[in-house]
């Protein structure tokens, strides 16, 4: 196997939303960047994982960075320029191409891939950003508290690449660089003694990690499109987790995340609703009454008749949450086996829907459901990558706890204000069932800030967290893990790396010295990063 050596100012490992934001921010400030990605598509949870953006109610007006807003505007622009929208859809200022209830911007993942590629294109053409595709980190070297290099291996065969960089951003989905670099981290549930969180257990549970999911896209058309019976169907068909109160996982029934009461959802493909009437605001309506509409990513009635034969429905429901085991700090073989089992769960849910699911007309099965592998970019029809809700998390200079963001704790005082804020976010504390047997934790939070100290390991001096691996706890990860927050985290990390290169300062000095911090924050604000919430933002 051949080997290549590269040198750059900033290495960003992982081209999900945080990684792309980090690369763009660093390159904008003049740094050279090597950006890496394991999967065929860049974009992480928005694309290769197939998850439409989960966002707060004010996203169209404030509460995201300028670059993230440019991404959203770019997606809408593609639909307006290239898709045969109806006049009503084209005139819809806040166009929601899928008219899904989960988000104000539900769309096909490939469109986001194109926009992200376009955002990177000028930097790749100039050589400022070099994208290494289909590689995964395998080892790293350090010198004391500094990361000196990271070696990545092709996942499709080919050469290893070792990248030496002044600063490294870990923007992987699961914090893969943390064990490789000896950076201190935690997994799973911290103890109440350690964090003081009212919802934490008495003892730490490092193996208690939120469910991952393998999403897929279906349409509903004439004919029988039933897939071959999945190998693990007999197991998943009878699996009844405790959180489901004895009900089977493969069903229309699942706990209400907020009340934990079992509720039966409906499922009606292509219901003929008015997509222009969809008001996607989860603070008003959870939106999951009819699962077909919940994460719909293409609404055929927003387009000229006949363009779409069917709506496109993205399946990311409780019934495909995989919590039989996690993939953190296990062997590569075990990781692959668990993700393969999660893929079997998703295929089993589809097969159940096609063959056994109760229909509103009293019949059973929806054989007209058909996988759309062209939409997910994967031959088996499932998403290219598993959707990881929870990562390894750095032991950070600042750890954000439930006591900093929970409305039950903070009340009208609002979330903790941080002198070193590098951005804002808002989402409920939303924890899915976990590998330790816990059910949902889904409680109100308050609009929160992102402290720079949460991006900085306590000891490692030149590695920055750029994804869900920041200094949250198991609980607060539940509200800091969503799309716009991940982007903001990555953008702040990339900007900081370039700022430190340009000024000769260190990340920890910038965070701890008020005058240096003010310089850095002024640059963030000038680039379109919001550091504080306006007064009209409120809990939900």
XYZ file of C-alpha atoms in Angstrom:
540
model
C 0.000 0.000 0.000
C 1.391 3.417 -0.976
C 1.650 6.291 1.460
C 1.270 10.036 0.980
C 2.342 12.862 3.285
C 0.613 16.247 3.327
C 1.145 19.410 5.329
C -1.448 22.109 5.977
C -2.380 24.859 8.403
C -5.655 23.298 9.541
C -6.764 19.669 9.290
C -10.517 19.143 9.540
C -11.445 15.477 9.923
C -15.064 14.864 8.979
C -16.954 16.801 6.295
C -20.311 16.877 8.014
C -21.944 20.225 8.707
C -19.455 21.146 11.431
C -16.489 20.124 9.313
C -17.584 22.041 6.227
C -18.300 25.135 8.330
C -14.863 24.844 9.950
C -13.117 24.502 6.590
C -14.953 27.469 5.084
C -14.275 29.698 8.088
C -10.570 28.829 8.222
C -10.089 29.231 4.472
C -11.908 32.573 4.498
C -9.313 33.830 6.978
C -6.461 32.730 4.744
C -5.516 29.347 6.213
C -4.776 26.299 4.100
C -7.125 23.427 4.939
C -7.238 19.687 4.403
C -10.804 18.426 4.831
C -11.577 14.695 4.933
C -14.699 12.588 4.540
C -15.431 8.878 4.869
C -18.737 8.620 3.004
C -19.593 9.272 -0.653
C -21.419 12.526 0.149
C -20.221 15.448 2.212
C -22.753 16.988 4.597
C -23.146 14.430 7.381
C -26.530 14.352 9.043
C -28.053 16.613 6.375
C -27.040 14.391 3.455
C -25.330 11.019 3.878
C -27.433 10.374 7.001
C -30.581 11.689 5.307
C -31.934 13.821 8.170
C -33.773 17.066 7.288
C -32.638 19.979 9.452
C -34.090 20.165 12.957
C -34.227 23.869 13.748
C -35.787 26.391 16.107
C -38.946 28.421 15.342
C -37.107 31.694 14.592
C -34.663 30.265 12.047
C -36.004 32.420 9.210
C -35.222 35.628 11.109
C -32.354 35.066 13.538
C -30.454 32.520 15.597
C -28.130 31.020 12.946
C -24.853 32.104 11.377
C -24.704 33.934 8.044
C -22.989 30.966 6.403
C -25.674 28.570 7.618
C -28.323 30.944 6.293
C -26.494 30.977 2.954
C -26.722 27.176 2.888
C -30.475 27.325 3.496
C -30.951 30.066 0.901
C -28.886 28.066 -1.589
C -31.093 24.999 -1.175
C -34.237 27.027 -1.820
C -32.588 28.707 -4.791
C -31.959 25.330 -6.460
C -35.639 24.449 -6.212
C -36.745 27.829 -7.538
C -34.305 27.713 -10.470
C -34.439 24.049 -11.440
C -37.680 22.447 -10.239
C -41.107 22.894 -11.885
C -42.755 24.467 -8.875
C -46.350 25.628 -8.911
C -46.872 29.385 -8.880
C -47.928 29.195 -5.238
C -44.792 27.305 -4.247
C -42.516 29.625 -6.220
C -44.035 32.644 -4.477
C -43.717 31.051 -1.022
C -41.026 33.184 0.605
C -40.175 30.456 3.103
C -40.375 27.646 0.572
C -40.418 24.219 2.207
C -39.951 21.825 -0.753
C -41.028 18.766 1.198
C -43.675 20.515 3.296
C -42.655 18.247 6.164
C -43.815 19.147 9.650
C -40.438 18.542 11.299
C -38.652 21.486 9.677
C -39.243 24.677 7.749
C -36.821 23.371 5.115
C -37.386 19.700 4.270
C -35.641 18.741 1.035
C -33.897 15.968 -0.847
C -30.388 15.342 0.504
C -28.725 15.463 -2.912
C -29.740 19.119 -3.303
C -27.878 19.983 -0.096
C -24.835 18.048 -1.340
C -24.748 20.227 -4.437
C -25.032 23.467 -2.465
C -22.303 22.431 -0.037
C -20.055 21.440 -2.943
C -20.723 24.840 -4.496
C -19.784 26.600 -1.256
C -16.472 24.723 -1.193
C -15.779 24.993 -4.922
C -13.820 28.270 -5.121
C -11.547 27.237 -2.259
C -10.921 23.837 -3.813
C -10.151 25.451 -7.173
C -7.627 27.808 -5.576
C -6.096 24.993 -3.538
C -7.015 26.674 -0.244
C -9.137 23.635 0.704
C -8.117 20.124 -0.285
C -10.828 17.489 0.159
C -9.659 13.926 0.806
C -12.578 11.658 -0.013
C -13.481 8.186 1.286
C -10.887 8.123 4.072
C -11.125 7.441 7.794
C -8.625 8.272 10.570
C -6.649 5.307 11.868
C -3.851 6.780 13.996
C -2.274 10.002 15.194
C 1.005 11.255 16.591
C 1.453 13.726 19.427
C 4.219 15.748 20.994
C 3.327 16.350 24.610
C -0.060 18.075 24.570
C 0.017 18.806 20.840
C -1.353 16.731 17.996
C 1.318 16.601 15.304
C -0.225 14.410 12.603
C -3.191 12.242 11.726
C -3.070 9.237 9.402
C -6.140 8.351 7.358
C -6.846 5.190 5.387
C -8.970 4.768 2.313
C -12.203 2.863 2.985
C -12.342 1.692 -0.635
C -8.741 0.544 -0.993
C -5.716 2.625 -1.835
C -3.074 4.650 -0.073
C -2.769 5.899 3.463
C -2.371 9.645 3.914
C -0.614 11.304 6.848
C -1.479 14.957 7.373
C 0.661 17.241 9.515
C -1.117 20.396 10.669
C -0.740 23.246 13.107
C -4.359 22.818 14.226
C -6.723 19.873 13.975
C -10.515 20.037 14.171
C -12.275 16.798 15.119
C -15.512 17.122 13.168
C -16.201 13.382 12.975
C -19.641 12.119 13.893
C -18.428 10.166 16.937
C -15.281 11.977 18.085
C -12.966 9.482 16.400
C -9.820 11.544 16.945
C -10.190 11.722 20.720
C -8.890 8.217 21.540
C -6.353 8.373 18.705
C -4.788 11.575 20.086
C -5.028 10.753 23.774
C -7.485 13.597 24.339
C -9.521 13.029 27.494
C -13.199 12.344 26.831
C -16.357 10.816 28.238
C -19.092 8.618 26.790
C -22.635 7.958 27.866
C -24.292 9.205 31.028
C -22.307 11.139 33.647
C -23.264 10.773 37.312
C -25.307 13.283 39.270
C -22.369 13.570 41.661
C -20.146 14.714 38.797
C -22.493 17.127 37.021
C -25.132 18.079 39.576
C -27.837 17.407 36.976
C -31.239 16.441 38.403
C -31.877 13.989 35.547
C -28.510 12.217 35.832
C -28.172 8.796 37.501
C -26.409 8.237 40.829
C -23.522 6.491 39.075
C -21.933 7.144 35.701
C -23.063 4.894 32.835
C -20.429 5.222 30.083
C -22.098 2.551 27.936
C -25.520 4.226 28.078
C -25.622 6.013 24.715
C -28.527 7.345 22.684
C -29.945 5.239 19.863
C -28.559 5.571 16.372
C -30.763 5.262 13.299
C -30.363 4.271 9.660
C -32.867 6.333 7.702
C -34.429 5.601 4.309
C -36.683 7.217 1.723
C -39.849 5.727 0.253
C -42.503 6.693 -2.236
C -45.929 5.083 -2.722
C -46.895 4.052 -6.233
C -48.933 1.425 -8.070
C -47.610 -2.124 -8.053
C -46.026 -4.470 -5.554
C -42.565 -3.297 -4.497
C -42.156 -5.578 -1.490
C -38.514 -6.232 -0.693
C -37.079 -9.636 0.111
C -37.706 -10.598 3.726
C -34.766 -9.257 5.795
C -32.570 -11.828 7.494
C -33.324 -10.463 10.969
C -37.022 -9.843 10.402
C -38.244 -12.600 12.696
C -36.261 -11.091 15.563
C -37.302 -7.499 14.974
C -40.908 -8.478 14.233
C -41.366 -9.695 17.821
C -39.009 -7.313 19.651
C -40.908 -5.405 22.353
C -38.656 -3.005 24.326
C -39.584 -2.005 27.862
C -40.048 1.622 26.863
C -42.834 0.508 24.522
C -44.808 -0.999 27.405
C -44.915 -4.431 25.832
C -45.889 -3.133 22.397
C -43.795 -4.225 19.459
C -41.151 -1.853 18.133
C -42.346 -2.459 14.572
C -45.709 -0.756 14.819
C -47.415 2.614 14.517
C -47.316 2.859 18.320
C -44.508 4.538 20.251
C -44.070 6.587 23.406
C -44.876 10.267 23.235
C -41.394 11.690 23.910
C -42.780 14.429 26.147
C -45.336 12.479 28.190
C -44.041 8.881 27.701
C -47.640 7.762 27.145
C -47.975 5.227 24.336
C -49.604 6.801 21.294
C -50.678 5.319 18.004
C -49.648 7.372 14.982
C -51.370 7.224 11.627
C -49.825 6.519 8.233
C -51.516 7.657 5.057
C -49.304 8.009 1.974
C -49.987 10.897 -0.401
C -52.957 12.181 1.627
C -53.754 15.083 -0.701
C -53.107 17.715 1.962
C -52.372 21.343 1.142
C -48.582 21.630 1.448
C -48.754 25.430 1.392
C -50.682 25.254 4.678
C -47.898 23.404 6.533
C -46.566 25.516 9.418
C -43.523 23.558 10.579
C -43.080 24.770 14.144
C -42.610 22.029 16.714
C -43.230 24.500 19.529
C -46.843 24.567 18.285
C -47.312 21.104 16.779
C -45.055 18.053 17.076
C -46.148 17.218 13.541
C -45.925 13.437 13.772
C -49.634 12.608 13.720
C -49.414 11.244 10.170
C -45.923 9.819 9.875
C -45.974 10.223 6.097
C -46.045 13.994 6.511
C -43.650 14.277 9.440
C -40.354 14.191 7.495
C -41.695 14.406 3.956
C -38.841 15.696 1.775
C -40.684 16.146 -1.535
C -44.293 17.285 -1.733
C -45.599 16.419 -5.188
C -48.391 19.008 -4.987
C -45.843 21.838 -4.768
C -44.739 20.847 -8.283
C -46.378 20.740 -11.672
C -48.689 17.720 -12.101
C -46.858 14.538 -13.012
C -43.350 15.683 -12.057
C -43.374 13.519 -8.920
C -45.392 10.320 -9.115
C -45.521 10.346 -5.309
C -44.393 12.388 -2.346
C -41.056 11.285 -0.934
C -41.150 10.284 2.718
C -37.995 10.164 4.858
C -38.335 7.464 7.519
C -36.675 8.508 10.759
C -39.181 7.362 13.337
C -38.962 5.762 16.815
C -39.442 2.325 15.231
C -35.974 2.453 13.623
C -34.093 3.658 16.720
C -31.341 1.100 17.341
C -30.396 0.773 21.002
C -29.224 -2.829 21.382
C -25.641 -1.595 21.492
C -23.522 1.485 20.824
C -20.516 1.891 18.533
C -18.198 3.974 20.741
C -14.922 2.352 21.851
C -15.733 -1.051 20.412
C -13.722 -2.919 17.797
C -14.190 -2.014 14.151
C -15.765 -5.435 13.629
C -18.268 -4.850 16.432
C -19.056 -1.376 15.142
C -19.756 -2.719 11.673
C -21.866 -5.565 13.074
C -24.054 -3.202 15.116
C -24.582 -0.801 12.256
C -25.417 -3.778 10.039
C -27.995 -4.845 12.632
C -29.409 -1.312 12.647
C -29.723 -1.546 8.871
C -31.587 -4.820 9.345
C -33.960 -3.046 11.732
C -34.688 -0.361 9.133
C -35.266 -2.920 6.378
C -37.484 -4.905 8.760
C -39.601 -1.812 9.423
C -40.017 -1.315 5.698
C -40.934 -4.978 5.153
C -43.458 -4.784 8.014
C -44.997 -1.685 6.450
C -45.214 -3.392 3.076
C -46.691 -6.654 4.359
C -48.311 -6.373 7.791
C -48.932 -2.759 8.783
C -52.556 -1.859 9.532
C -54.091 0.440 6.903
C -56.764 3.066 7.532
C -59.173 1.074 5.314
C -58.888 -1.948 7.606
C -56.552 -3.904 5.373
C -52.920 -4.749 5.986
C -49.707 -3.851 4.233
C -48.617 -1.127 1.829
C -46.945 -3.059 -1.016
C -46.869 0.159 -3.052
C -44.116 1.526 -0.804
C -40.909 1.605 -2.819
C -37.372 2.412 -1.698
C -35.616 5.265 -3.507
C -31.913 4.398 -3.522
C -31.301 7.172 -6.043
C -32.470 9.693 -3.435
C -30.229 8.363 -0.656
C -27.306 7.737 -3.007
C -26.893 4.177 -1.776
C -27.651 0.961 -3.699
C -29.484 -0.746 -0.824
C -31.912 2.151 -0.533
C -30.906 3.062 3.012
C -28.904 6.135 3.997
C -25.192 5.982 3.279
C -24.349 6.456 6.945
C -25.951 5.863 10.319
C -27.381 8.902 12.063
C -25.381 9.177 15.283
C -27.161 11.224 17.928
C -24.384 10.977 20.487
C -20.607 11.140 20.240
C -17.609 10.836 22.483
C -17.364 14.217 24.204
C -14.213 16.043 25.224
C -13.471 16.751 28.860
C -13.690 20.433 28.180
C -12.608 23.699 29.740
C -16.358 24.395 30.055
C -18.948 21.633 30.432
C -22.552 22.591 29.695
C -24.961 20.871 32.077
C -28.701 20.508 32.427
C -28.542 23.249 35.042
C -27.365 25.677 32.353
C -30.170 25.196 29.827
C -33.185 23.394 31.328
C -36.266 25.578 31.643
C -37.291 23.612 34.731
C -34.039 24.733 36.374
C -33.466 28.148 34.809
C -37.022 29.394 34.431
C -37.366 32.985 33.276
C -33.707 33.697 34.037
C -32.865 32.114 30.690
C -29.892 29.919 29.934
C -26.454 30.574 31.380
C -24.761 33.563 29.743
C -21.166 32.977 28.749
C -18.579 35.711 28.422
C -16.889 33.534 25.793
C -20.004 32.851 23.686
C -19.227 31.901 20.084
C -22.798 31.369 18.926
C -26.352 30.445 19.841
C -28.742 27.530 19.532
C -32.159 26.376 20.553
C -33.845 22.991 20.782
C -35.606 20.986 23.434
C -33.485 18.628 25.512
C -34.383 15.680 23.303
C -32.866 12.320 24.242
C -33.974 9.195 22.400
C -34.105 5.748 24.050
C -30.638 4.570 24.935
C -28.520 1.460 25.126
C -28.907 1.411 28.910
C -32.651 0.820 28.667
C -33.747 4.402 29.320
C -36.744 5.868 27.576
C -37.027 9.400 26.227
C -35.986 12.508 28.087
C -37.709 15.365 26.257
C -38.112 18.543 28.271
C -38.081 22.284 27.522
C -34.833 24.197 27.291
C -34.197 27.897 27.042
C -32.460 29.605 24.096
C -28.790 28.946 24.828
C -25.287 30.091 23.975
C -22.257 28.082 22.864
C -19.256 28.789 25.114
C -15.842 28.689 23.504
C -14.618 26.681 26.497
C -16.856 23.794 25.365
C -14.782 23.471 22.168
C -11.455 23.269 24.030
C -10.048 20.115 25.651
C -8.625 20.718 29.092
C -5.189 19.471 28.113
C -4.716 19.049 24.358
C -3.692 22.459 23.057
C -4.229 22.367 19.298
C -7.198 20.045 18.819
C -10.640 21.678 18.647
C -14.039 20.018 18.853
C -16.118 20.714 15.751
C -19.214 18.517 15.973
C -21.276 16.768 18.683
C -18.040 16.065 20.580
C -18.039 19.386 22.448
C -18.213 19.685 26.230
C -21.853 18.833 26.741
C -23.160 16.070 28.978
C -25.269 13.106 27.917
C -28.293 15.273 28.767
C -27.329 18.579 27.138
C -26.091 16.785 24.044
C -29.825 16.359 23.473
C -30.220 20.039 22.573
C -26.748 20.866 21.206
C -26.674 18.069 18.596
C -28.884 19.605 15.896
C -27.918 20.931 12.474
C -27.523 24.708 13.030
C -25.672 24.240 16.322
C -23.268 21.732 14.793
C -22.598 24.189 11.964
C -22.027 27.049 14.410
C -19.646 24.923 16.497
C -17.602 23.999 13.433
C -17.566 27.547 12.140
C -16.284 28.864 15.479
C -13.599 26.157 15.606
C -12.321 26.798 12.083
C -12.306 30.532 12.634
C -10.413 30.113 15.904
C -7.740 27.925 14.312
C -7.106 30.497 11.579
C -7.225 33.353 14.099
C -4.576 31.692 16.238
C -2.379 31.026 13.203
C -2.616 34.662 12.150
C -2.005 36.142 15.599
C 0.343 33.617 17.190
C -2.082 33.194 20.079
C -3.269 29.883 21.500
C -6.900 28.771 21.731
C -6.763 28.560 25.516
C -5.278 32.056 25.781
C -8.009 33.462 23.543
C -10.659 31.841 25.727
C -9.186 32.941 29.063
C -7.921 36.471 28.378
C -10.718 39.042 27.949
C -8.869 41.307 25.517
C -7.858 38.430 23.238
C -11.365 36.986 23.468
C -12.884 40.330 22.464
C -10.738 40.443 19.325
C -11.794 36.961 18.302
C -15.486 37.544 19.055
C -15.426 40.775 17.041
C -14.170 38.785 14.053
C -16.950 36.228 14.541
C -19.588 38.956 14.623
C -18.125 40.565 11.507
C -18.417 37.218 9.703
C -22.090 36.875 10.627
C -22.038 34.812 13.822
C -24.683 35.762 16.415
C -23.357 35.609 19.983
C -26.545 36.492 21.913
C -30.275 35.912 21.572
C -32.691 38.817 21.142
C -35.262 39.324 23.868
C -38.112 37.880 21.799
C -36.595 34.367 21.836
C -38.319 32.251 24.468
C -38.405 28.673 25.805
C -40.575 25.932 24.362
